[in-house]
GROMACS .gro file of C-alpha atoms in nm:
model
  499
    1UNK     CA    1   1.755   4.354   2.788
    2UNK     CA    2   2.000   4.293   2.507
    3UNK     CA    3   1.906   4.298   2.142
    4UNK     CA    4   2.015   3.976   1.975
    5UNK     CA    5   2.299   4.009   1.724
    6UNK     CA    6   2.313   4.386   1.774
    7UNK     CA    7   2.075   4.469   1.492
    8UNK     CA    8   1.933   4.774   1.671
    9UNK     CA    9   1.583   4.649   1.601
   10UNK     CA   10   1.348   4.549   1.878
   11UNK     CA   11   1.298   4.174   1.891
   12UNK     CA   12   0.994   3.962   1.830
   13UNK     CA   13   0.884   3.833   2.171
   14UNK     CA   14   0.733   3.485   2.168
   15UNK     CA   15   0.525   3.415   2.478
   16UNK     CA   16   0.551   3.044   2.552
   17UNK     CA   17   0.821   2.787   2.481
   18UNK     CA   18   0.580   2.515   2.378
   19UNK     CA   19   0.624   2.345   2.044
   20UNK     CA   20   0.432   2.610   1.851
   21UNK     CA   21   0.636   2.887   2.012
   22UNK     CA   22   0.965   2.711   1.946
   23UNK     CA   23   0.863   2.636   1.587
   24UNK     CA   24   0.779   3.003   1.542
   25UNK     CA   25   1.110   3.109   1.698
   26UNK     CA   26   1.314   2.883   1.470
   27UNK     CA   27   1.137   3.005   1.157
   28UNK     CA   28   1.179   3.369   1.266
   29UNK     CA   29   1.547   3.317   1.336
   30UNK     CA   30   1.586   3.164   0.993
   31UNK     CA   31   1.428   3.477   0.846
   32UNK     CA   32   1.683   3.695   1.023
   33UNK     CA   33   1.465   3.823   1.307
   34UNK     CA   34   1.582   3.878   1.665
   35UNK     CA   35   1.379   3.662   1.904
   36UNK     CA   36   1.313   3.652   2.277
   37UNK     CA   37   1.113   3.356   2.411
   38UNK     CA   38   0.948   3.400   2.751
   39UNK     CA   39   0.825   3.086   2.929
   40UNK     CA   40   0.653   3.053   3.267
   41UNK     CA   41   0.786   2.704   3.336
   42UNK     CA   42   1.149   2.625   3.408
   43UNK     CA   43   1.185   2.414   3.093
   44UNK     CA   44   1.069   2.413   2.728
   45UNK     CA   45   0.797   2.195   2.579
   46UNK     CA   46   0.469   2.352   2.691
   47UNK     CA   47   0.194   2.091   2.680
   48UNK     CA   48   0.458   1.842   2.567
   49UNK     CA   49   0.568   1.859   2.928
   50UNK     CA   50   0.778   1.648   3.157
   51UNK     CA   51   0.795   1.536   3.516
   52UNK     CA   52   1.034   1.315   3.709
   53UNK     CA   53   0.887   1.066   3.956
   54UNK     CA   54   1.110   0.849   4.174
   55UNK     CA   55   1.350   0.775   3.891
   56UNK     CA   56   1.078   0.753   3.622
   57UNK     CA   57   1.094   1.014   3.344
   58UNK     CA   58   0.736   1.104   3.254
   59UNK     CA   59   0.608   1.268   2.938
   60UNK     CA   60   0.301   1.454   3.061
   61UNK     CA   61   0.166   1.560   2.721
   62UNK     CA   62   0.145   1.392   2.380
   63UNK     CA   63   0.300   1.047   2.342
   64UNK     CA   64   0.241   0.992   1.970
   65UNK     CA   65   0.486   1.156   1.728
   66UNK     CA   66   0.389   1.168   1.363
   67UNK     CA   67   0.506   1.375   1.065
   68UNK     CA   68   0.865   1.430   1.187
   69UNK     CA   69   0.939   1.609   0.860
   70UNK     CA   70   0.757   1.910   1.006
   71UNK     CA   71   1.009   1.911   1.290
   72UNK     CA   72   1.287   1.877   1.038
   73UNK     CA   73   1.150   2.180   0.854
   74UNK     CA   74   1.173   2.389   1.172
   75UNK     CA   75   1.533   2.280   1.236
   76UNK     CA   76   1.621   2.343   0.872
   77UNK     CA   77   1.522   2.708   0.915
   78UNK     CA   78   1.838   2.757   1.126
   79UNK     CA   79   2.058   2.526   0.920
   80UNK     CA   80   2.018   2.213   1.130
   81UNK     CA   81   1.846   1.879   1.086
   82UNK     CA   82   1.625   1.678   1.314
   83UNK     CA   83   1.882   1.400   1.305
   84UNK     CA   84   2.143   1.641   1.447
   85UNK     CA   85   1.940   1.673   1.766
   86UNK     CA   86   1.712   1.373   1.815
   87UNK     CA   87   1.736   0.999   1.764
   88UNK     CA   88   1.397   0.889   1.633
   89UNK     CA   89   1.285   0.527   1.659
   90UNK     CA   90   1.017   0.419   1.405
   91UNK     CA   91   0.751   0.215   1.583
   92UNK     CA   92   0.641  -0.112   1.424
   93UNK     CA   93   0.359  -0.160   1.483
   94UNK     CA   94   0.249   0.199   1.519
   95UNK     CA   95  -0.028   0.070   1.747
   96UNK     CA   96  -0.167  -0.258   1.864
   97UNK     CA   97  -0.546  -0.250   1.876
   98UNK     CA   98  -0.699  -0.487   2.132
   99UNK     CA   99  -1.072  -0.556   2.131
  100UNK     CA  100  -1.330  -0.680   2.378
  101UNK     CA  101  -1.367  -1.013   2.193
  102UNK     CA  102  -1.000  -1.089   2.261
  103UNK     CA  103  -0.880  -1.024   1.906
  104UNK     CA  104  -0.592  -0.792   1.820
  105UNK     CA  105  -0.488  -0.608   1.505
  106UNK     CA  106  -0.142  -0.458   1.470
  107UNK     CA  107  -0.145  -0.129   1.282
  108UNK     CA  108   0.153  -0.117   1.048
  109UNK     CA  109   0.246   0.178   0.830
  110UNK     CA  110   0.405  -0.044   0.567
  111UNK     CA  111   0.144  -0.098   0.295
  112UNK     CA  112   0.206  -0.468   0.226
  113UNK     CA  113   0.253  -0.560   0.590
  114UNK     CA  114  -0.071  -0.392   0.695
  115UNK     CA  115  -0.266  -0.547   0.409
  116UNK     CA  116  -0.142  -0.888   0.524
  117UNK     CA  117  -0.243  -0.810   0.883
  118UNK     CA  118  -0.591  -0.701   0.774
  119UNK     CA  119  -0.629  -1.017   0.565
  120UNK     CA  120  -0.526  -1.230   0.864
  121UNK     CA  121  -0.768  -1.059   1.100
  122UNK     CA  122  -1.065  -0.983   0.873
  123UNK     CA  123  -1.022  -1.155   0.537
  124UNK     CA  124  -0.903  -1.076   0.186
  125UNK     CA  125  -1.197  -0.856   0.094
  126UNK     CA  126  -1.125  -0.626   0.387
  127UNK     CA  127  -0.757  -0.614   0.288
  128UNK     CA  128  -0.860  -0.487  -0.056
  129UNK     CA  129  -1.083  -0.231   0.115
  130UNK     CA  130  -0.793  -0.125   0.336
  131UNK     CA  131  -0.578  -0.058   0.029
  132UNK     CA  132  -0.853   0.160  -0.118
  133UNK     CA  133  -0.886   0.340   0.215
  134UNK     CA  134  -0.511   0.397   0.233
  135UNK     CA  135  -0.507   0.549  -0.116
  136UNK     CA  136  -0.801   0.775  -0.023
  137UNK     CA  137  -0.626   0.888   0.297
  138UNK     CA  138  -0.311   0.971   0.100
  139UNK     CA  139  -0.498   1.178  -0.158
  140UNK     CA  140  -0.689   1.352   0.120
  141UNK     CA  141  -0.368   1.444   0.298
  142UNK     CA  142  -0.204   1.578  -0.018
  143UNK     CA  143  -0.494   1.814  -0.081
  144UNK     CA  144  -0.543   1.923   0.279
  145UNK     CA  145  -0.180   1.987   0.365
  146UNK     CA  146  -0.113   2.228   0.082
  147UNK     CA  147  -0.444   2.416   0.089
  148UNK     CA  148  -0.607   2.376   0.431
  149UNK     CA  149  -0.342   2.288   0.694
  150UNK     CA  150  -0.026   2.468   0.586
  151UNK     CA  151  -0.223   2.774   0.474
  152UNK     CA  152  -0.319   3.117   0.606
  153UNK     CA  153  -0.685   3.214   0.626
  154UNK     CA  154  -0.813   3.570   0.642
  155UNK     CA  155  -1.164   3.494   0.517
  156UNK     CA  156  -1.384   3.196   0.430
  157UNK     CA  157  -1.334   3.310   0.071
  158UNK     CA  158  -0.974   3.187   0.101
  159UNK     CA  159  -1.116   2.835   0.082
  160UNK     CA  160  -1.223   2.886  -0.275
  161UNK     CA  161  -1.001   2.716  -0.528
  162UNK     CA  162  -0.942   2.390  -0.713
  163UNK     CA  163  -0.850   2.199  -0.395
  164UNK     CA  164  -1.185   2.282  -0.238
  165UNK     CA  165  -1.351   2.112  -0.532
  166UNK     CA  166  -1.112   1.816  -0.503
  167UNK     CA  167  -1.180   1.783  -0.129
  168UNK     CA  168  -1.555   1.792  -0.185
  169UNK     CA  169  -1.526   1.534  -0.465
  170UNK     CA  170  -1.337   1.303  -0.227
  171UNK     CA  171  -1.616   1.331   0.030
  172UNK     CA  172  -1.419   1.548   0.270
  173UNK     CA  173  -1.729   1.739   0.380
  174UNK     CA  174  -1.925   1.428   0.462
  175UNK     CA  175  -1.898   1.243   0.795
  176UNK     CA  176  -1.592   1.048   0.900
  177UNK     CA  177  -1.743   0.720   1.018
  178UNK     CA  178  -1.949   0.659   0.698
  179UNK     CA  179  -1.651   0.763   0.483
  180UNK     CA  180  -1.429   0.501   0.647
  181UNK     CA  181  -1.715   0.251   0.630
  182UNK     CA  182  -1.734   0.282   0.253
  183UNK     CA  183  -1.395   0.113   0.236
  184UNK     CA  184  -1.390  -0.133   0.527
  185UNK     CA  185  -1.687  -0.312   0.684
  186UNK     CA  186  -1.523  -0.483   0.979
  187UNK     CA  187  -1.621  -0.288   1.292
  188UNK     CA  188  -1.272  -0.324   1.437
  189UNK     CA  189  -1.112  -0.166   1.131
  190UNK     CA  190  -1.365   0.114   1.132
  191UNK     CA  191  -1.262   0.195   1.488
  192UNK     CA  192  -0.891   0.187   1.406
  193UNK     CA  193  -0.933   0.440   1.126
  194UNK     CA  194  -1.180   0.672   1.297
  195UNK     CA  195  -1.102   0.685   1.672
  196UNK     CA  196  -0.860   0.971   1.598
  197UNK     CA  197  -1.162   1.203   1.566
  198UNK     CA  198  -1.167   1.226   1.943
  199UNK     CA  199  -0.830   1.406   1.920
  200UNK     CA  200  -1.021   1.670   1.731
  201UNK     CA  201  -1.294   1.676   1.995
  202UNK     CA  202  -1.574   1.523   1.788
  203UNK     CA  203  -1.733   1.178   1.770
  204UNK     CA  204  -1.651   0.988   1.445
  205UNK     CA  205  -2.010   0.989   1.325
  206UNK     CA  206  -2.019   1.370   1.360
  207UNK     CA  207  -1.666   1.463   1.254
  208UNK     CA  208  -1.596   1.587   0.905
  209UNK     CA  209  -1.446   1.318   0.685
  210UNK     CA  210  -1.164   1.564   0.624
  211UNK     CA  211  -1.034   1.470   0.969
  212UNK     CA  212  -0.942   1.129   0.837
  213UNK     CA  213  -0.617   1.314   0.768
  214UNK     CA  214  -0.524   1.238   1.131
  215UNK     CA  215  -0.561   0.866   1.054
  216UNK     CA  216  -0.327   0.921   0.760
  217UNK     CA  217  -0.064   1.067   0.991
  218UNK     CA  218  -0.095   0.772   1.231
  219UNK     CA  219  -0.146   0.477   1.000
  220UNK     CA  220   0.024   0.575   0.673
  221UNK     CA  221   0.294   0.833   0.748
  222UNK     CA  222   0.410   0.643   1.055
  223UNK     CA  223   0.459   0.683   1.430
  224UNK     CA  224   0.798   0.751   1.589
  225UNK     CA  225   0.942   0.783   1.937
  226UNK     CA  226   1.235   1.007   2.032
  227UNK     CA  227   1.492   0.825   2.240
  228UNK     CA  228   1.492   0.995   2.578
  229UNK     CA  229   1.118   1.057   2.562
  230UNK     CA  230   0.889   1.313   2.402
  231UNK     CA  231   1.048   1.575   2.625
  232UNK     CA  232   1.347   1.563   2.390
  233UNK     CA  233   1.150   1.749   2.123
  234UNK     CA  234   1.114   2.070   2.322
  235UNK     CA  235   1.467   2.046   2.458
  236UNK     CA  236   1.614   1.997   2.110
  237UNK     CA  237   1.414   2.280   1.954
  238UNK     CA  238   1.509   2.516   2.238
  239UNK     CA  239   1.876   2.423   2.207
  240UNK     CA  240   1.870   2.489   1.832
  241UNK     CA  241   1.697   2.823   1.887
  242UNK     CA  242   1.951   2.927   2.150
  243UNK     CA  243   2.239   2.830   1.924
  244UNK     CA  244   2.085   3.043   1.647
  245UNK     CA  245   2.075   3.346   1.876
  246UNK     CA  246   1.740   3.338   2.054
  247UNK     CA  247   1.719   3.468   2.410
  248UNK     CA  248   1.520   3.204   2.602
  249UNK     CA  249   1.392   3.304   2.945
  250UNK     CA  250   1.240   3.039   3.169
  251UNK     CA  251   1.045   3.079   3.492
  252UNK     CA  252   0.906   3.416   3.380
  253UNK     CA  253   0.524   3.421   3.354
  254UNK     CA  254   0.383   3.712   3.154
  255UNK     CA  255   0.143   3.927   3.353
  256UNK     CA  256   0.038   4.185   3.094
  257UNK     CA  257   0.112   4.353   2.763
  258UNK     CA  258   0.194   4.721   2.732
  259UNK     CA  259   0.013   4.886   2.444
  260UNK     CA  260   0.011   5.210   2.252
  261UNK     CA  261  -0.303   5.224   2.041
  262UNK     CA  262  -0.318   4.913   1.825
  263UNK     CA  263   0.045   4.820   1.887
  264UNK     CA  264   0.188   4.605   2.163
  265UNK     CA  265   0.503   4.786   2.272
  266UNK     CA  266   0.630   4.559   2.550
  267UNK     CA  267   0.575   4.235   2.737
  268UNK     CA  268   0.569   4.268   3.118
  269UNK     CA  269   0.662   3.966   3.330
  270UNK     CA  270   0.544   3.878   3.680
  271UNK     CA  271   0.881   3.998   3.809
  272UNK     CA  272   0.808   4.339   3.663
  273UNK     CA  273   1.059   4.315   3.380
  274UNK     CA  274   0.967   4.511   3.069
  275UNK     CA  275   1.072   4.352   2.737
  276UNK     CA  276   1.024   4.595   2.451
  277UNK     CA  277   0.909   4.430   2.130
  278UNK     CA  278   0.859   4.495   1.763
  279UNK     CA  279   0.603   4.214   1.735
  280UNK     CA  280   0.459   3.965   1.984
  281UNK     CA  281   0.351   3.606   1.926
  282UNK     CA  282   0.120   3.460   2.191
  283UNK     CA  283   0.112   3.081   2.221
  284UNK     CA  284  -0.074   3.059   2.550
  285UNK     CA  285  -0.414   2.891   2.578
  286UNK     CA  286  -0.648   3.089   2.355
  287UNK     CA  287  -0.863   3.251   2.629
  288UNK     CA  288  -0.545   3.353   2.813
  289UNK     CA  289  -0.406   3.512   2.497
  290UNK     CA  290  -0.725   3.713   2.449
  291UNK     CA  291  -0.716   3.825   2.814
  292UNK     CA  292  -0.360   3.952   2.771
  293UNK     CA  293  -0.468   4.141   2.459
  294UNK     CA  294  -0.783   4.276   2.621
  295UNK     CA  295  -0.979   4.131   2.330
  296UNK     CA  296  -1.317   3.961   2.349
  297UNK     CA  297  -1.383   3.752   2.036
  298UNK     CA  298  -1.713   3.815   1.864
  299UNK     CA  299  -1.856   3.492   1.731
  300UNK     CA  300  -2.214   3.416   1.627
  301UNK     CA  301  -2.179   3.066   1.775
  302UNK     CA  302  -2.039   3.003   2.121
  303UNK     CA  303  -1.699   2.836   2.119
  304UNK     CA  304  -1.705   2.467   2.199
  305UNK     CA  305  -1.411   2.300   2.370
  306UNK     CA  306  -1.286   1.946   2.317
  307UNK     CA  307  -1.328   1.668   2.568
  308UNK     CA  308  -1.050   1.636   2.822
  309UNK     CA  309  -0.851   1.334   2.942
  310UNK     CA  310  -0.761   1.154   3.259
  311UNK     CA  311  -0.397   1.045   3.244
  312UNK     CA  312  -0.254   0.784   3.477
  313UNK     CA  313   0.123   0.745   3.495
  314UNK     CA  314   0.228   0.413   3.646
  315UNK     CA  315   0.574   0.291   3.737
  316UNK     CA  316   0.562  -0.087   3.778
  317UNK     CA  317   0.789  -0.376   3.863
  318UNK     CA  318   0.658  -0.591   3.578
  319UNK     CA  319   0.527  -0.578   3.223
  320UNK     CA  320   0.286  -0.778   3.006
  321UNK     CA  321   0.384  -0.950   2.683
  322UNK     CA  322   0.064  -0.869   2.494
  323UNK     CA  323   0.134  -0.494   2.497
  324UNK     CA  324   0.308  -0.291   2.227
  325UNK     CA  325   0.464   0.054   2.266
  326UNK     CA  326   0.118   0.199   2.197
  327UNK     CA  327  -0.182  -0.024   2.265
  328UNK     CA  328  -0.539   0.091   2.211
  329UNK     CA  329  -0.759  -0.109   2.445
  330UNK     CA  330  -1.112  -0.083   2.305
  331UNK     CA  331  -1.413  -0.158   2.521
  332UNK     CA  332  -1.719  -0.334   2.385
  333UNK     CA  333  -1.908  -0.003   2.382
  334UNK     CA  334  -1.839   0.246   2.106
  335UNK     CA  335  -2.113   0.493   2.016
  336UNK     CA  336  -2.227   0.514   2.377
  337UNK     CA  337  -1.872   0.604   2.478
  338UNK     CA  338  -1.888   0.932   2.284
  339UNK     CA  339  -2.240   0.998   2.409
  340UNK     CA  340  -2.123   0.962   2.769
  341UNK     CA  341  -1.821   1.190   2.729
  342UNK     CA  342  -1.952   1.460   2.497
  343UNK     CA  343  -2.329   1.472   2.544
  344UNK     CA  344  -2.384   1.347   2.900
  345UNK     CA  345  -2.067   1.480   3.060
  346UNK     CA  346  -1.994   1.143   3.222
  347UNK     CA  347  -1.689   0.923   3.240
  348UNK     CA  348  -1.680   0.615   3.017
  349UNK     CA  349  -1.856   0.318   3.175
  350UNK     CA  350  -1.677   0.080   2.935
  351UNK     CA  351  -1.363   0.277   2.859
  352UNK     CA  352  -1.148   0.271   2.551
  353UNK     CA  353  -0.794   0.352   2.660
  354UNK     CA  354  -0.460   0.443   2.506
  355UNK     CA  355  -0.186   0.256   2.691
  356UNK     CA  356   0.169   0.367   2.613
  357UNK     CA  357   0.473   0.180   2.744
  358UNK     CA  358   0.771   0.399   2.646
  359UNK     CA  359   1.017   0.178   2.833
  360UNK     CA  360   0.948  -0.094   2.577
  361UNK     CA  361   1.144   0.123   2.333
  362UNK     CA  362   1.367   0.312   2.577
  363UNK     CA  363   1.430   0.131   2.910
  364UNK     CA  364   1.632   0.430   3.039
  365UNK     CA  365   1.307   0.614   3.115
  366UNK     CA  366   1.260   0.402   3.431
  367UNK     CA  367   1.488   0.264   3.702
  368UNK     CA  368   1.661  -0.061   3.609
  369UNK     CA  369   1.418  -0.351   3.601
  370UNK     CA  370   1.113  -0.122   3.616
  371UNK     CA  371   0.856  -0.022   3.355
  372UNK     CA  372   0.663   0.296   3.279
  373UNK     CA  373   0.304   0.319   3.156
  374UNK     CA  374   0.100   0.617   3.039
  375UNK     CA  375  -0.274   0.546   3.034
  376UNK     CA  376  -0.502   0.801   2.869
  377UNK     CA  377  -0.877   0.788   2.921
  378UNK     CA  378  -1.085   1.047   2.730
  379UNK     CA  379  -1.311   1.234   2.972
  380UNK     CA  380  -1.561   1.520   2.968
  381UNK     CA  381  -1.422   1.870   3.004
  382UNK     CA  382  -1.527   2.078   3.304
  383UNK     CA  383  -1.797   2.260   3.107
  384UNK     CA  384  -1.961   1.941   2.976
  385UNK     CA  385  -1.956   1.756   3.308
  386UNK     CA  386  -2.022   1.842   3.672
  387UNK     CA  387  -1.775   1.592   3.814
  388UNK     CA  388  -1.588   1.676   4.135
  389UNK     CA  389  -1.257   1.539   4.017
  390UNK     CA  390  -1.084   1.596   4.349
  391UNK     CA  391  -1.337   1.352   4.492
  392UNK     CA  392  -1.392   1.126   4.192
  393UNK     CA  393  -1.036   1.108   4.061
  394UNK     CA  394  -0.913   0.822   4.279
  395UNK     CA  395  -1.228   0.619   4.221
  396UNK     CA  396  -1.193   0.657   3.845
  397UNK     CA  397  -0.828   0.567   3.873
  398UNK     CA  398  -0.932   0.240   4.036
  399UNK     CA  399  -1.189   0.181   3.760
  400UNK     CA  400  -0.922   0.228   3.492
  401UNK     CA  401  -0.680  -0.009   3.666
  402UNK     CA  402  -0.944  -0.278   3.723
  403UNK     CA  403  -1.052  -0.246   3.359
  404UNK     CA  404  -0.695  -0.302   3.240
  405UNK     CA  405  -0.658  -0.598   3.474
  406UNK     CA  406  -0.973  -0.754   3.330
  407UNK     CA  407  -0.825  -0.708   2.979
  408UNK     CA  408  -0.506  -0.898   3.045
  409UNK     CA  409  -0.287  -0.679   3.266
  410UNK     CA  410  -0.337  -0.917   3.556
  411UNK     CA  411  -0.180  -0.797   3.881
  412UNK     CA  412  -0.137  -0.439   3.758
  413UNK     CA  413  -0.245  -0.272   4.081
  414UNK     CA  414  -0.014  -0.485   4.294
  415UNK     CA  415   0.279  -0.411   4.061
  416UNK     CA  416   0.259  -0.031   4.094
  417UNK     CA  417   0.561   0.123   4.267
  418UNK     CA  418   0.501   0.488   4.174
  419UNK     CA  419   0.211   0.673   4.018
  420UNK     CA  420   0.079   1.013   3.921
  421UNK     CA  421  -0.282   1.093   3.831
  422UNK     CA  422  -0.390   1.389   3.615
  423UNK     CA  423  -0.758   1.485   3.587
  424UNK     CA  424  -0.944   1.767   3.409
  425UNK     CA  425  -0.924   1.963   3.736
  426UNK     CA  426  -0.545   1.941   3.716
  427UNK     CA  427  -0.545   2.063   3.356
  428UNK     CA  428  -0.756   2.359   3.472
  429UNK     CA  429  -0.510   2.434   3.750
  430UNK     CA  430  -0.244   2.459   3.480
  431UNK     CA  431  -0.450   2.737   3.324
  432UNK     CA  432  -0.613   2.537   3.044
  433UNK     CA  433  -0.967   2.653   2.966
  434UNK     CA  434  -1.248   2.411   3.056
  435UNK     CA  435  -0.988   2.173   3.197
  436UNK     CA  436  -0.889   2.029   2.859
  437UNK     CA  437  -0.543   2.012   2.699
  438UNK     CA  438  -0.707   1.980   2.355
  439UNK     CA  439  -0.845   2.336   2.329
  440UNK     CA  440  -1.130   2.409   2.085
  441UNK     CA  441  -1.309   2.118   1.922
  442UNK     CA  442  -1.286   2.085   1.546
  443UNK     CA  443  -1.652   2.131   1.470
  444UNK     CA  444  -1.742   2.272   1.127
  445UNK     CA  445  -1.773   2.625   1.271
  446UNK     CA  446  -1.429   2.590   1.433
  447UNK     CA  447  -1.241   2.447   1.135
  448UNK     CA  448  -1.027   2.610   0.867
  449UNK     CA  449  -1.122   2.976   0.809
  450UNK     CA  450  -1.391   2.948   1.078
  451UNK     CA  451  -1.137   2.861   1.349
  452UNK     CA  452  -0.997   3.158   1.544
  453UNK     CA  453  -0.741   3.314   1.315
  454UNK     CA  454  -0.382   3.381   1.407
  455UNK     CA  455  -0.436   3.755   1.374
  456UNK     CA  456  -0.638   3.962   1.621
  457UNK     CA  457  -0.869   4.249   1.513
  458UNK     CA  458  -0.764   4.583   1.656
  459UNK     CA  459  -0.406   4.472   1.717
  460UNK     CA  460  -0.146   4.563   1.458
  461UNK     CA  461   0.152   4.357   1.572
  462UNK     CA  462   0.024   4.057   1.769
  463UNK     CA  463  -0.003   3.707   1.624
  464UNK     CA  464  -0.140   3.388   1.777
  465UNK     CA  465  -0.001   3.036   1.757
  466UNK     CA  466  -0.087   2.705   1.920
  467UNK     CA  467  -0.366   2.452   1.914
  468UNK     CA  468  -0.647   2.705   1.970
  469UNK     CA  469  -0.585   2.883   1.641
  470UNK     CA  470  -0.522   2.760   1.286
  471UNK     CA  471  -0.468   2.490   1.182
  472UNK     CA  472  -0.563   2.321   1.510
  473UNK     CA  473  -0.497   2.051   1.768
  474UNK     CA  474  -0.216   1.798   1.747
  475UNK     CA  475   0.161   1.794   1.751
  476UNK     CA  476   0.206   1.822   1.372
  477UNK     CA  477  -0.046   2.105   1.343
  478UNK     CA  478   0.098   2.314   1.627
  479UNK     CA  479   0.436   2.299   1.451
  480UNK     CA  480   0.264   2.432   1.139
  481UNK     CA  481   0.088   2.692   1.353
  482UNK     CA  482   0.423   2.828   1.467
  483UNK     CA  483   0.546   2.844   1.110
  484UNK     CA  484   0.231   3.029   0.998
  485UNK     CA  485   0.267   3.276   1.285
  486UNK     CA  486   0.628   3.344   1.185
  487UNK     CA  487   0.515   3.405   0.827
  488UNK     CA  488   0.263   3.664   0.952
  489UNK     CA  489   0.538   3.848   1.140
  490UNK     CA  490   0.774   3.846   0.841
  491UNK     CA  491   0.498   3.960   0.605
  492UNK     CA  492   0.408   4.250   0.833
  493UNK     CA  493   0.762   4.378   0.866
  494UNK     CA  494   0.865   4.309   0.508
  495UNK     CA  495   1.207   4.192   0.622
  496UNK     CA  496   1.366   3.853   0.589
  497UNK     CA  497   1.248   3.549   0.398
  498UNK     CA  498   1.070   3.263   0.571
  499UNK     CA  499   1.239   2.938   0.476
   0.00000   0.00000   0.00000
């Protein structure tokens, strides 16, 4: 292989061209390191994947983009801007929340507009409570970002400091649902500002209040959509990395790592190619990364994985006026929903669903006159439930469609012209542990310094990135994860400055 820019130094090899790997690559390039990115798929993006279906352009991973400034930071490392590469469309509303009683609440990120919407839907007192909640979320984010999200952890002692005291004083170590409930009493508002806990793999009444920071990202910082689909993020980051000198290799799964003592000396692909490396960054699913390293984590508590999701992609010949770009369709059930998924390992009997219609913002994602829907139903992972998804998948698909029809999408089934169903079994076939794309749950023992670190004991030059390590699950946090991994590499070699 060639050494980028002729430095004579072996490159850093990044395994995986997902968003954490591309973030890491951009930050390393900005610090003057030579980078090779090896990806098993034939395109970048990782879990922010893509698939074409009869003229429909599917985003198979995340559909909600928040905190675009973190993307901008990665582009800035190589002298570019996000605006150079991607056209972002701010979504207003960020979500539309639809409830079983027929009411709706539009979630706006503009302070005054959202206060007016809360007053319309729930009264003036609740609008005042919303403003208090918004201020609390903002303070929470400010503390957490600088000291707990965009931060390296080598020991629980790294938590100690003034911001730990501030977080505790704000109630960050209490429970999420009661913390939200101290500000707003309306059950619908409580759901809007706490359902995000499921992204972190925990029910709102069990999640740390600190995870209200996800609600900040959604409801205060704002939600955006990249024209061309979420797939544009990986494509743009990969293009910027290539322009800055990275060697990106697609369609090359990594089979093993060559080691000499505590050092990884080369990455070996399935085709038998040997890529010598100075350092290696592994962004694969966490168990896969440990298998490559020959490392078995020692933890006093068994690792717990997040719930999974059933995703139904539908190409239709019609749309429905009551839907927004993102619509959260809440069932009447709430607490029992989390009990079914997490504790009982069952599918939701009265499902709450995220319905995304990207063609409402970008019609080019479907054939002319057609519409594209992405329906996400949280589901138990393969460890929590004993569901035969190859048998149950189609039946649950029918349950989801009939549920949406009963909630206003009349004639949905008859309108479908193309579809693609993804179940936990499909996630497992993609190599994701326990059949979940959301990796480890954010329980207390898997949060902050207690989450698997991005360094590996007994390995001198391997670093981890991605949603299984710090800081955790979610598009913004995996971008930070890549940046933190790059900082580890630069600190170990003592060369370059991470920007």
